[in-house]
Amino acid sequence: MRWPLGRVGTAGVLTAAAVVVPCAAWFVAGSHAASHEAQRIAAEPRAWAQKVAEAMAERMGARLETIRETESRRPFYHYRPLFHDPTSTCECASVTPSPLAAGPVDPLIWTHFEVDAKGALTLPSAHLAVYDDACRSWVDDPSEILAQLRPIAATLSSAAAQAARNLDSRGYVEAPWTENGASDVAWVGPLTWHTITVAGEPTLVAVREVRTPPGDLVQGLVIARTSVADAVRGAALPARFVHGDQPLASEAAVEIAGLDWQILADAAAEIAQATQRARQVQARFLHLFVGAASTAALAGLFVVGLVWKTERLARQRSQFAASAAHELRTPLAGLRLYSEMLAEGMGDGQKSREYARRVAEEAERLGRVVTNVLGYTRLERGSLGVRPQQGDLAAAVGDSVRRMQPALEAAGARLRVQLADALPPVAFDVDALFHIVQNLVDNAEKFTRGAVDRSIDVALTHDGASVRLSVRDHGPGVPAALRHRLFQPFARTEDPDAPPGLGLGLTLVQRLSRAQNASVSCENAPGGGALFVVTFPV
């Protein structure tokens, strides 16, 4: 069956589809899951900050409402440093110090204040009273807080008066009023929250209107900013109690019910950590995907490579079969021709010896082909045995050359041998060495058949560390495109005029050289021709 793209192309397309489609589906699903997980991780600190802000706002709102309700029930005359107690049963003019003279009881309250109809500001702690039993009199001592409030008294007074004018007139209660022995009824409104500016900062105050016979009053209390900051400082996240501020990108804002104030919980550090973890989640998926996809791609390339190698081996074996048939048919045809001439007494009877010699040459040529095929088969099976032993390399090379010389000279080639004297002993296998010399010299003879100079130089030299066996011809040399695969099985030049062969000789040379701990190399010799060098270590 013929494949439109060839077996390798078809295998490549199918493998690419088998790798790309699952990887693409995994990437889409995995990146979506990783993105969703990263968003969940990144959203956790904001959700936590929202819960913290809501819990703090609920607690702060409840505490402020408790303060408002408690202070709404406080008698209006407690706001004066000294007052006549209307609930006293004493018929004398009794003067009592305010229970607020020592300062607010709740730490969130900075101070209580009262503003009369003339705008004068007084504080219940403005006079610290000390009662003298002997004199039955009061000694006044100004409080430090009055000195602190004096620079902002006008601002606080006008702001509180403006807040009182905005009060709802409903919800007033009756309260006894006594002053200088006269009694009457005062009307006291509920405390309501308002925001005023004190010392350039928004300040939360609770104010109420008190209507008395001498005139209307404004009473209230101021929430201490520092105390509120201390109260929110112990939260799970950094928090602020602010008025009208825009929250930062990392803050969760929750308004306190009934107030124009809000709690801001800052989760900047937690958001940064969560962002880092979210990036790590996506990075881990990308690393896993890239690793797995790369592995799958490499496996796909390996499969395609196996198919390509199998296809290549199939082509090589087909080429080998054709080349082997040709290489075997030629000497067999010669053997048949000359043997029949000898057997039938055909031809010139005086040339019988020449016919016999031709039979021997063709048999030797056939033997070389069969030897190379058997040698490659043993290489494939891993059963090619080589037993290097210390010996005289020059004598073995000389013997190999002498065995080949008659056939080479009959083919028109000329051997020139140069063996150095006093070579150091090296380890080699005699049979393997013969096959190496035979294949190198046979290659030199085949590729110089069209050359003017058909001489083949065989030399042995040494440089102290190694002994070099070189075989040089004077032919066209080795093409550059073939040099990198010269020693591979079935490697053949693309030149149609090149002599036939199986492409196994140089493969056997390389494998036999390595089996003797030697190496083989090839280069184009100066002046033309190919130079093969087998280096034996000393």
Coordinates of C-alpha atoms in Angstrom, one line a residue:
M1 CA 0.0 0.0 0.0
R2 CA 1.4 3.4 -1.0
W3 CA 0.9 6.2 1.5
P4 CA 0.2 9.7 0.0
L5 CA 2.7 11.3 2.5
G6 CA 4.9 8.3 2.8
R7 CA 5.1 6.1 5.9
V8 CA 7.2 8.7 7.8
G9 CA 5.0 11.6 6.9
T10 CA 1.9 9.7 7.8
A11 CA 3.4 8.6 11.1
G12 CA 4.4 12.3 11.7
V13 CA 0.9 13.6 11.1
L14 CA -0.8 10.9 13.2
T15 CA 1.7 11.3 16.1
A16 CA 1.4 15.1 16.0
A17 CA -2.4 14.7 16.2
A18 CA -2.1 12.3 19.0
V19 CA 0.2 14.7 20.9
V20 CA -1.3 18.1 20.0
V21 CA -5.0 17.4 20.5
P22 CA -4.8 16.0 24.1
C23 CA -2.2 18.6 25.0
A24 CA -4.4 21.4 23.7
A25 CA -7.4 20.1 25.5
W26 CA -5.4 19.6 28.7
F27 CA -4.0 23.2 28.4
V28 CA -7.4 24.7 28.0
A29 CA -8.9 22.8 30.9
G30 CA -5.9 23.0 33.1
S31 CA -5.2 26.7 32.5
H32 CA -8.9 27.4 33.3
A33 CA -8.7 25.4 36.5
A34 CA -5.4 27.0 37.5
S35 CA -6.8 30.5 36.8
H36 CA -10.0 29.7 38.8
E37 CA -7.9 28.4 41.7
A38 CA -5.6 31.5 41.5
Q39 CA -8.6 33.8 41.5
R40 CA -10.0 31.9 44.6
I41 CA -6.7 32.3 46.4
A42 CA -6.4 36.0 45.5
A43 CA -10.0 36.6 46.6
E44 CA -9.5 35.0 50.1
P45 CA -7.7 37.9 51.8
R46 CA -10.3 40.4 50.5
A47 CA -13.2 38.2 51.8
W48 CA -11.4 37.8 55.1
A49 CA -10.8 41.6 55.3
Q50 CA -14.5 42.1 54.6
K51 CA -15.5 39.8 57.4
V52 CA -13.0 41.4 59.8
A53 CA -14.3 44.9 58.9
E54 CA -18.0 43.8 59.3
A55 CA -17.3 42.2 62.7
M56 CA -15.4 45.3 63.9
A57 CA -18.1 47.6 62.5
E58 CA -20.7 45.6 64.4
R59 CA -18.8 45.8 67.6
M60 CA -18.0 49.4 67.3
G61 CA -21.5 50.3 66.3
A62 CA -22.9 48.3 69.3
R63 CA -20.4 50.0 71.7
L64 CA -21.2 53.5 70.4
E65 CA -25.0 52.8 70.6
T66 CA -24.5 51.7 74.2
I67 CA -22.7 54.9 74.9
R68 CA -25.4 56.9 73.3
E69 CA -28.2 55.2 75.2
T70 CA -26.3 55.4 78.5
E71 CA -25.5 59.0 78.1
S72 CA -29.0 59.9 76.9
R73 CA -30.2 58.8 80.3
R74 CA -27.7 61.0 82.2
P75 CA -29.3 64.0 83.9
F76 CA -28.6 67.3 82.1
Y77 CA -27.2 68.9 85.3
H78 CA -24.3 66.4 85.4
Y79 CA -22.7 68.4 82.6
R80 CA -22.0 71.3 85.0
P81 CA -19.0 71.1 87.3
L82 CA -21.1 72.1 90.3
F83 CA -24.9 71.9 90.4
H84 CA -27.9 72.0 92.8
D85 CA -29.2 68.5 93.0
P86 CA -33.0 68.7 92.3
T87 CA -33.5 65.2 93.7
S88 CA -32.0 66.2 97.1
T89 CA -34.4 66.2 100.1
C90 CA -32.3 68.7 101.9
E91 CA -34.1 72.1 102.2
C92 CA -30.7 73.9 102.2
A93 CA -29.1 75.1 99.0
S94 CA -27.0 72.0 98.3
V95 CA -24.2 72.1 95.9
T96 CA -22.9 68.8 94.5
P97 CA -19.8 68.2 92.3
S98 CA -20.6 66.5 88.9
P99 CA -19.8 62.8 88.7
L100 CA -18.1 63.7 85.5
A101 CA -15.7 66.1 87.1
A102 CA -12.9 63.4 87.3
G103 CA -13.3 62.7 83.6
P104 CA -15.4 60.3 81.4
V105 CA -15.9 56.8 82.6
D106 CA -15.8 55.2 79.1
P107 CA -12.3 55.4 77.5
L108 CA -13.9 56.1 74.1
I109 CA -15.3 59.4 75.4
W110 CA -12.8 62.2 75.2
T111 CA -14.9 64.7 77.2
H112 CA -18.4 65.9 77.9
F113 CA -19.4 69.5 77.2
E114 CA -22.2 72.1 77.5
V115 CA -22.8 75.2 75.4
D116 CA -25.2 77.8 76.7
A117 CA -27.4 80.2 74.7
K118 CA -24.5 82.7 74.6
G119 CA -22.2 80.1 73.0
A120 CA -20.0 79.7 76.1
L121 CA -18.4 76.3 76.4
T122 CA -18.1 74.6 79.8
L123 CA -16.9 71.1 80.8
P124 CA -17.9 69.1 83.8
S125 CA -14.3 68.5 84.5
A126 CA -13.4 72.2 84.2
H127 CA -13.2 72.5 88.1
L128 CA -11.8 69.8 90.3
A129 CA -13.6 70.4 93.6
V130 CA -12.2 69.7 97.0
Y131 CA -14.7 70.0 99.9
D132 CA -13.5 71.7 103.1
D133 CA -15.5 70.4 106.1
A134 CA -14.5 73.3 108.2
C135 CA -15.3 76.1 105.8
R136 CA -18.2 74.4 104.1
S137 CA -16.9 75.9 100.9
W138 CA -15.5 74.8 97.5
V139 CA -12.0 75.5 96.2
D140 CA -11.8 75.6 92.5
D141 CA -8.7 74.1 90.6
P142 CA -8.8 74.4 86.7
S143 CA -8.4 71.1 84.8
E144 CA -5.7 70.5 82.2
I145 CA -8.4 69.5 79.7
L146 CA -9.9 72.9 79.7
A147 CA -6.5 74.4 78.8
Q148 CA -6.3 71.9 75.9
L149 CA -9.8 72.7 74.7
R150 CA -9.5 76.5 75.0
P151 CA -7.9 77.0 71.5
I152 CA -10.7 75.0 69.9
A153 CA -13.6 76.0 72.2
A154 CA -15.1 78.4 69.6
T155 CA -15.0 75.8 66.9
L156 CA -16.5 73.1 69.1
S157 CA -19.2 75.5 70.4
S158 CA -20.3 76.7 67.0
A159 CA -20.2 73.2 65.6
A160 CA -22.2 71.8 68.5
A161 CA -24.7 74.6 68.3
Q162 CA -25.2 74.0 64.6
A163 CA -25.7 70.2 65.3
A164 CA -28.3 71.1 67.9
R165 CA -30.2 73.2 65.5
N166 CA -30.5 70.2 63.2
L167 CA -31.9 68.0 66.0
D168 CA -35.4 66.5 65.7
S169 CA -37.6 68.3 68.2
R170 CA -39.5 65.1 69.0
G171 CA -38.5 62.8 71.8
Y172 CA -38.0 65.4 74.6
V173 CA -38.5 64.3 78.2
E174 CA -39.3 66.3 81.3
A175 CA -36.6 66.7 83.9
P176 CA -36.7 68.7 87.2
W177 CA -34.8 72.0 87.2
T178 CA -33.7 73.8 90.3
E179 CA -31.6 76.9 90.6
N180 CA -31.2 79.4 93.4
G181 CA -34.1 77.8 95.2
A182 CA -36.5 78.1 92.3
S183 CA -38.0 74.9 90.7
D184 CA -39.3 74.3 87.3
V185 CA -39.3 71.7 84.5
A186 CA -36.5 71.2 81.9
W187 CA -37.1 69.5 78.6
V188 CA -34.2 67.2 77.5
G189 CA -33.8 65.8 73.9
P190 CA -32.1 62.5 73.0
L191 CA -28.5 62.3 72.0
T192 CA -27.9 62.0 68.3
W193 CA -24.6 61.4 66.4
H194 CA -23.0 64.1 64.3
T195 CA -19.6 64.8 62.8
I196 CA -17.8 68.1 63.5
T197 CA -14.4 69.3 62.8
V198 CA -12.0 69.7 65.7
A199 CA -8.4 70.8 65.2
G200 CA -8.8 70.2 61.5
E201 CA -9.9 66.6 61.9
P202 CA -13.4 65.1 61.6
T203 CA -14.6 64.2 65.1
L204 CA -17.6 62.1 66.1
V205 CA -19.9 63.8 68.7
A206 CA -23.2 63.0 70.3
V207 CA -25.3 66.2 71.0
R208 CA -28.7 66.9 72.5
E209 CA -30.8 70.1 73.1
V210 CA -31.9 71.0 76.6
R211 CA -34.6 73.6 77.1
T212 CA -34.6 75.3 80.5
P213 CA -36.4 78.4 81.8
P214 CA -33.2 80.5 81.6
G215 CA -32.5 79.4 78.0
D216 CA -31.7 76.5 75.7
L217 CA -28.5 74.5 76.1
V218 CA -26.6 72.1 73.9
Q219 CA -25.0 69.2 75.7
G220 CA -23.0 66.3 74.3
L221 CA -19.8 64.2 74.3
V222 CA -16.8 63.9 72.1
I223 CA -15.4 60.5 71.0
A224 CA -11.7 60.3 71.4
R225 CA -9.9 59.5 68.1
T226 CA -6.9 58.0 69.8
S227 CA -9.0 55.7 72.0
V228 CA -10.9 54.5 68.9
A229 CA -7.6 53.9 67.1
D230 CA -6.4 51.8 70.1
A231 CA -9.7 49.9 70.1
V232 CA -9.3 48.8 66.4
R233 CA -5.6 48.2 66.7
G234 CA -6.1 44.8 68.3
A235 CA -8.0 43.5 65.3
A236 CA -6.8 40.6 63.1
L237 CA -5.9 43.0 60.4
P238 CA -4.7 46.7 60.5
A239 CA -7.9 48.8 60.7
R240 CA -9.0 52.4 60.7
F241 CA -12.1 54.2 62.0
V242 CA -12.5 57.0 59.5
H243 CA -15.1 59.5 58.2
G244 CA -15.7 59.8 54.5
D245 CA -12.2 58.5 53.5
Q246 CA -11.9 56.5 50.2
P247 CA -10.6 53.0 51.0
L248 CA -7.4 51.9 49.5
A249 CA -7.4 49.1 46.9
S250 CA -6.3 46.6 49.6
E251 CA -8.9 47.8 52.2
A252 CA -12.4 46.5 52.9
A253 CA -14.8 49.2 53.9
V254 CA -17.9 48.7 56.1
E255 CA -20.1 51.6 57.3
I256 CA -21.4 51.7 60.8
A257 CA -25.1 51.7 60.9
G258 CA -26.6 55.2 61.6
L259 CA -23.2 56.9 61.3
D260 CA -21.4 58.5 58.4
W261 CA -18.3 56.6 59.6
Q262 CA -16.8 53.4 58.5
I263 CA -14.3 50.7 59.4
L264 CA -11.5 50.0 56.9
A265 CA -9.6 46.7 57.3
D266 CA -6.3 46.6 55.4
A267 CA -5.2 43.2 53.9
A268 CA -2.3 44.5 51.8
A269 CA 0.2 42.0 53.3
E270 CA -2.2 39.1 53.0
I271 CA -3.1 40.1 49.4
A272 CA 0.6 40.3 48.4
Q273 CA 1.1 36.8 49.8
A274 CA -2.0 35.4 48.2
T275 CA -1.0 37.0 44.8
Q276 CA 2.3 35.2 45.1
R277 CA 0.6 31.9 45.9
A278 CA -1.8 32.4 43.0
R279 CA 1.2 33.0 40.6
Q280 CA 2.8 29.9 42.0
V281 CA -0.3 27.9 41.2
Q282 CA -0.3 29.1 37.6
A283 CA 3.5 28.7 37.3
R284 CA 3.3 25.1 38.6
F285 CA 0.6 24.2 36.0
L286 CA 2.7 25.8 33.3
H287 CA 5.8 23.9 34.4
L288 CA 3.9 20.7 34.6
F289 CA 2.3 21.3 31.2
V290 CA 5.5 22.2 29.5
G291 CA 7.3 19.2 31.0
A292 CA 4.5 16.8 30.1
A293 CA 4.0 18.3 26.6
S294 CA 7.8 18.2 26.0
T295 CA 7.9 14.6 27.1
A296 CA 5.0 13.7 24.8
A297 CA 6.6 15.6 22.0
L298 CA 9.9 13.8 22.5
A299 CA 8.1 10.5 22.6
G300 CA 6.3 11.4 19.4
L301 CA 9.6 12.4 17.8
F302 CA 11.0 9.1 19.0
V303 CA 8.2 7.2 17.4
V304 CA 8.6 9.1 14.1
G305 CA 12.3 8.5 14.3
L306 CA 11.8 4.8 14.8
V307 CA 9.5 4.8 11.7
W308 CA 12.0 6.8 9.8
K309 CA 14.8 4.5 10.9
T310 CA 12.7 1.4 10.0
E311 CA 12.0 2.9 6.6
R312 CA 15.6 3.8 6.1
L313 CA 16.7 0.3 7.1
A314 CA 14.1 -1.1 4.7
R315 CA 15.5 1.0 1.9
Q316 CA 19.0 0.1 2.8
R317 CA 18.2 -3.6 2.9
S318 CA 16.5 -3.3 -0.5
Q319 CA 19.5 -1.6 -1.8
F320 CA 21.8 -4.1 -0.1
A321 CA 19.8 -7.0 -1.7
A322 CA 20.2 -5.4 -5.2
S323 CA 23.9 -4.6 -4.6
A324 CA 24.6 -8.0 -3.2
A325 CA 22.9 -9.7 -6.2
H326 CA 25.0 -7.6 -8.5
E327 CA 28.2 -8.1 -6.6
L328 CA 27.6 -11.9 -6.5
R329 CA 26.3 -12.2 -10.1
T330 CA 29.4 -10.6 -11.6
P331 CA 32.0 -13.0 -10.1
L332 CA 29.7 -15.9 -10.5
A333 CA 29.3 -15.2 -14.2
G334 CA 33.1 -15.0 -14.6
L335 CA 33.5 -18.3 -12.6
R336 CA 30.9 -20.0 -14.8
L337 CA 32.4 -18.7 -18.1
Y338 CA 36.0 -19.6 -17.4
S339 CA 35.2 -22.9 -15.7
E340 CA 33.0 -24.0 -18.7
M341 CA 35.8 -23.0 -21.0
L342 CA 38.2 -25.2 -19.0
A343 CA 35.8 -28.0 -18.7
E344 CA 34.8 -28.1 -22.4
G345 CA 38.2 -27.3 -23.7
M346 CA 36.9 -24.2 -25.4
G347 CA 39.1 -21.2 -26.3
D348 CA 42.8 -21.3 -26.8
G349 CA 44.3 -24.3 -25.1
Q350 CA 47.5 -22.4 -24.4
K351 CA 45.5 -20.0 -22.2
S352 CA 44.3 -22.6 -19.8
R353 CA 46.5 -21.3 -17.0
E354 CA 45.1 -17.8 -17.6
Y355 CA 41.6 -19.1 -17.5
A356 CA 42.4 -20.9 -14.2
R357 CA 43.9 -17.7 -12.8
R358 CA 40.7 -15.8 -13.8
V359 CA 38.7 -18.4 -12.0
A360 CA 40.8 -17.9 -8.9
E361 CA 40.5 -14.1 -9.1
E362 CA 36.7 -14.3 -9.4
A363 CA 36.5 -16.8 -6.6
E364 CA 38.6 -14.4 -4.4
R365 CA 36.4 -11.5 -5.4
L366 CA 33.3 -13.6 -4.5
G367 CA 35.0 -14.5 -1.2
R368 CA 35.5 -10.9 -0.3
V369 CA 31.8 -10.1 -1.0
V370 CA 30.7 -13.1 1.1
T371 CA 33.2 -12.2 3.9
N372 CA 31.9 -8.7 4.1
V373 CA 28.3 -9.9 4.2
L374 CA 29.1 -12.5 6.9
G375 CA 31.1 -9.9 8.8
Y376 CA 28.3 -7.4 8.8
T377 CA 25.8 -10.1 9.8
R378 CA 28.1 -10.9 12.8
L379 CA 28.2 -7.3 13.7
E380 CA 24.4 -7.1 13.7
R381 CA 24.2 -10.2 15.9
G382 CA 27.1 -9.0 18.1
S383 CA 29.1 -12.2 17.5
L384 CA 32.1 -10.8 15.7
G385 CA 35.0 -12.0 17.8
V386 CA 38.3 -10.2 17.9
R387 CA 41.2 -11.3 20.1
P388 CA 44.0 -8.7 20.0
Q389 CA 47.5 -9.9 21.0
Q390 CA 50.9 -8.3 21.1
G391 CA 52.8 -8.9 17.8
D392 CA 54.8 -7.5 14.9
L393 CA 52.4 -5.2 13.1
A394 CA 54.8 -4.6 10.2
A395 CA 55.1 -8.3 9.4
A396 CA 51.3 -8.8 9.5
V397 CA 50.7 -5.8 7.2
G398 CA 53.4 -6.9 4.8
D399 CA 51.9 -10.4 4.6
S400 CA 48.4 -9.0 4.0
V401 CA 49.7 -6.8 1.1
R402 CA 51.6 -9.7 -0.5
R403 CA 48.5 -11.8 -0.5
M404 CA 46.6 -9.1 -2.3
Q405 CA 49.3 -7.8 -4.7
P406 CA 48.8 -10.3 -7.6
A407 CA 45.1 -9.5 -7.9
L408 CA 45.7 -5.8 -7.7
E409 CA 48.4 -5.8 -10.3
A410 CA 46.2 -7.8 -12.6
A411 CA 43.5 -5.2 -12.2
G412 CA 46.0 -2.5 -13.2
A413 CA 46.8 -1.0 -9.8
R414 CA 50.2 -0.7 -8.3
L415 CA 51.0 -1.1 -4.6
R416 CA 53.7 0.9 -2.9
V417 CA 54.6 -0.2 0.6
Q418 CA 56.6 1.7 3.2
L419 CA 57.0 0.1 6.6
A420 CA 59.0 1.9 9.3
D421 CA 61.8 0.0 11.0
A422 CA 61.8 -0.9 14.7
L423 CA 58.1 -0.4 15.3
P424 CA 57.0 -0.8 18.9
P425 CA 54.8 -3.9 19.6
V426 CA 51.1 -3.3 19.5
A427 CA 48.0 -5.5 20.3
F428 CA 46.1 -6.6 17.2
D429 CA 44.1 -9.5 15.7
V430 CA 45.8 -10.9 12.6
D431 CA 42.5 -11.8 10.8
A432 CA 40.9 -8.5 11.7
L433 CA 44.0 -6.7 10.5
F434 CA 43.8 -8.5 7.2
H435 CA 40.2 -7.6 6.7
I436 CA 41.0 -3.9 7.5
V437 CA 43.9 -3.8 4.9
Q438 CA 41.9 -5.7 2.3
N439 CA 38.9 -3.4 2.5
L440 CA 40.9 -0.2 2.5
V441 CA 43.1 -1.4 -0.4
D442 CA 40.1 -2.8 -2.3
N443 CA 38.3 0.5 -1.9
A444 CA 41.4 2.4 -3.2
E445 CA 41.5 0.1 -6.3
K446 CA 37.9 0.5 -7.1
F447 CA 37.7 4.3 -6.8
T448 CA 40.9 4.9 -8.9
R449 CA 39.9 2.9 -11.9
G450 CA 39.4 6.0 -13.9
A451 CA 42.4 7.9 -12.5
V452 CA 45.7 8.5 -14.3
D453 CA 47.8 7.5 -11.3
R454 CA 46.5 4.2 -10.0
S455 CA 49.2 3.7 -7.4
I456 CA 48.1 2.8 -3.8
D457 CA 50.4 3.8 -0.9
V458 CA 50.4 1.6 2.2
A459 CA 52.6 2.9 5.0
L460 CA 53.3 2.2 8.7
T461 CA 54.7 5.0 10.9
H462 CA 54.9 5.7 14.6
D463 CA 55.2 8.8 16.8
G464 CA 56.0 7.2 20.1
A465 CA 52.5 7.1 21.4
S466 CA 50.9 5.2 18.5
V467 CA 51.5 3.3 15.3
R468 CA 49.6 4.6 12.2
L469 CA 48.6 2.4 9.3
S470 CA 47.7 4.6 6.3
V471 CA 46.3 3.7 2.9
R472 CA 46.2 6.5 0.3
D473 CA 45.0 6.5 -3.3
H474 CA 45.2 9.2 -6.0
G475 CA 41.6 9.1 -7.1
P476 CA 38.9 11.8 -6.8
G477 CA 38.8 11.7 -2.9
V478 CA 35.8 11.5 -0.6
P479 CA 32.8 13.9 -1.4
A480 CA 32.1 16.3 1.5
A481 CA 28.4 15.3 1.6
L482 CA 29.5 11.6 2.2
R483 CA 32.2 12.3 4.8
H484 CA 30.0 12.5 7.9
R485 CA 28.4 9.1 7.1
L486 CA 31.2 7.4 5.4
F487 CA 31.5 4.6 8.0
Q488 CA 27.7 4.0 8.3
P489 CA 26.3 0.8 6.9
F490 CA 25.3 0.9 3.2
A491 CA 26.7 4.5 2.8
R492 CA 27.2 5.1 -0.9
T493 CA 28.0 8.1 -3.0
E494 CA 25.2 9.5 -5.2
D495 CA 27.5 9.5 -8.2
P496 CA 25.9 7.1 -10.8
D497 CA 29.4 6.4 -12.3
A498 CA 30.8 5.2 -9.0
P499 CA 31.9 1.6 -8.9
P500 CA 29.3 -0.9 -7.5
G501 CA 29.6 -2.1 -3.9
L502 CA 27.6 -3.0 -0.8
G503 CA 28.7 -0.1 1.4
L504 CA 29.8 -2.4 4.2
G505 CA 33.6 -2.4 3.8
L506 CA 34.3 0.8 5.7
T507 CA 31.7 -0.1 8.4
L508 CA 33.7 -3.4 9.0
V509 CA 36.9 -1.4 9.1
Q510 CA 35.6 0.9 11.8
R511 CA 34.1 -1.8 13.9
L512 CA 37.2 -4.1 13.6
S513 CA 39.5 -1.1 14.5
R514 CA 37.4 -0.3 17.6
A515 CA 37.5 -3.9 18.7
Q516 CA 41.3 -3.7 18.7
N517 CA 41.2 -0.4 20.7
A518 CA 42.3 1.4 17.5
S519 CA 40.6 4.3 15.6
V520 CA 40.1 5.0 11.9
S521 CA 39.8 8.4 10.2
C522 CA 39.5 9.7 6.7
E523 CA 40.6 12.9 4.9
N524 CA 41.4 14.1 1.5
A525 CA 45.1 13.9 0.9
P526 CA 47.2 16.9 -0.3
G527 CA 47.4 16.7 -4.0
G528 CA 44.2 14.7 -4.4
G529 CA 43.0 11.3 -3.4
A530 CA 41.6 9.8 -0.2
L531 CA 43.7 9.0 2.9
F532 CA 42.5 6.5 5.5
V533 CA 44.5 6.2 8.7
V534 CA 44.1 3.5 11.4
T535 CA 45.8 4.4 14.6
F536 CA 46.9 1.7 17.1
P537 CA 47.9 2.8 20.6
V538 CA 51.2 1.6 21.8

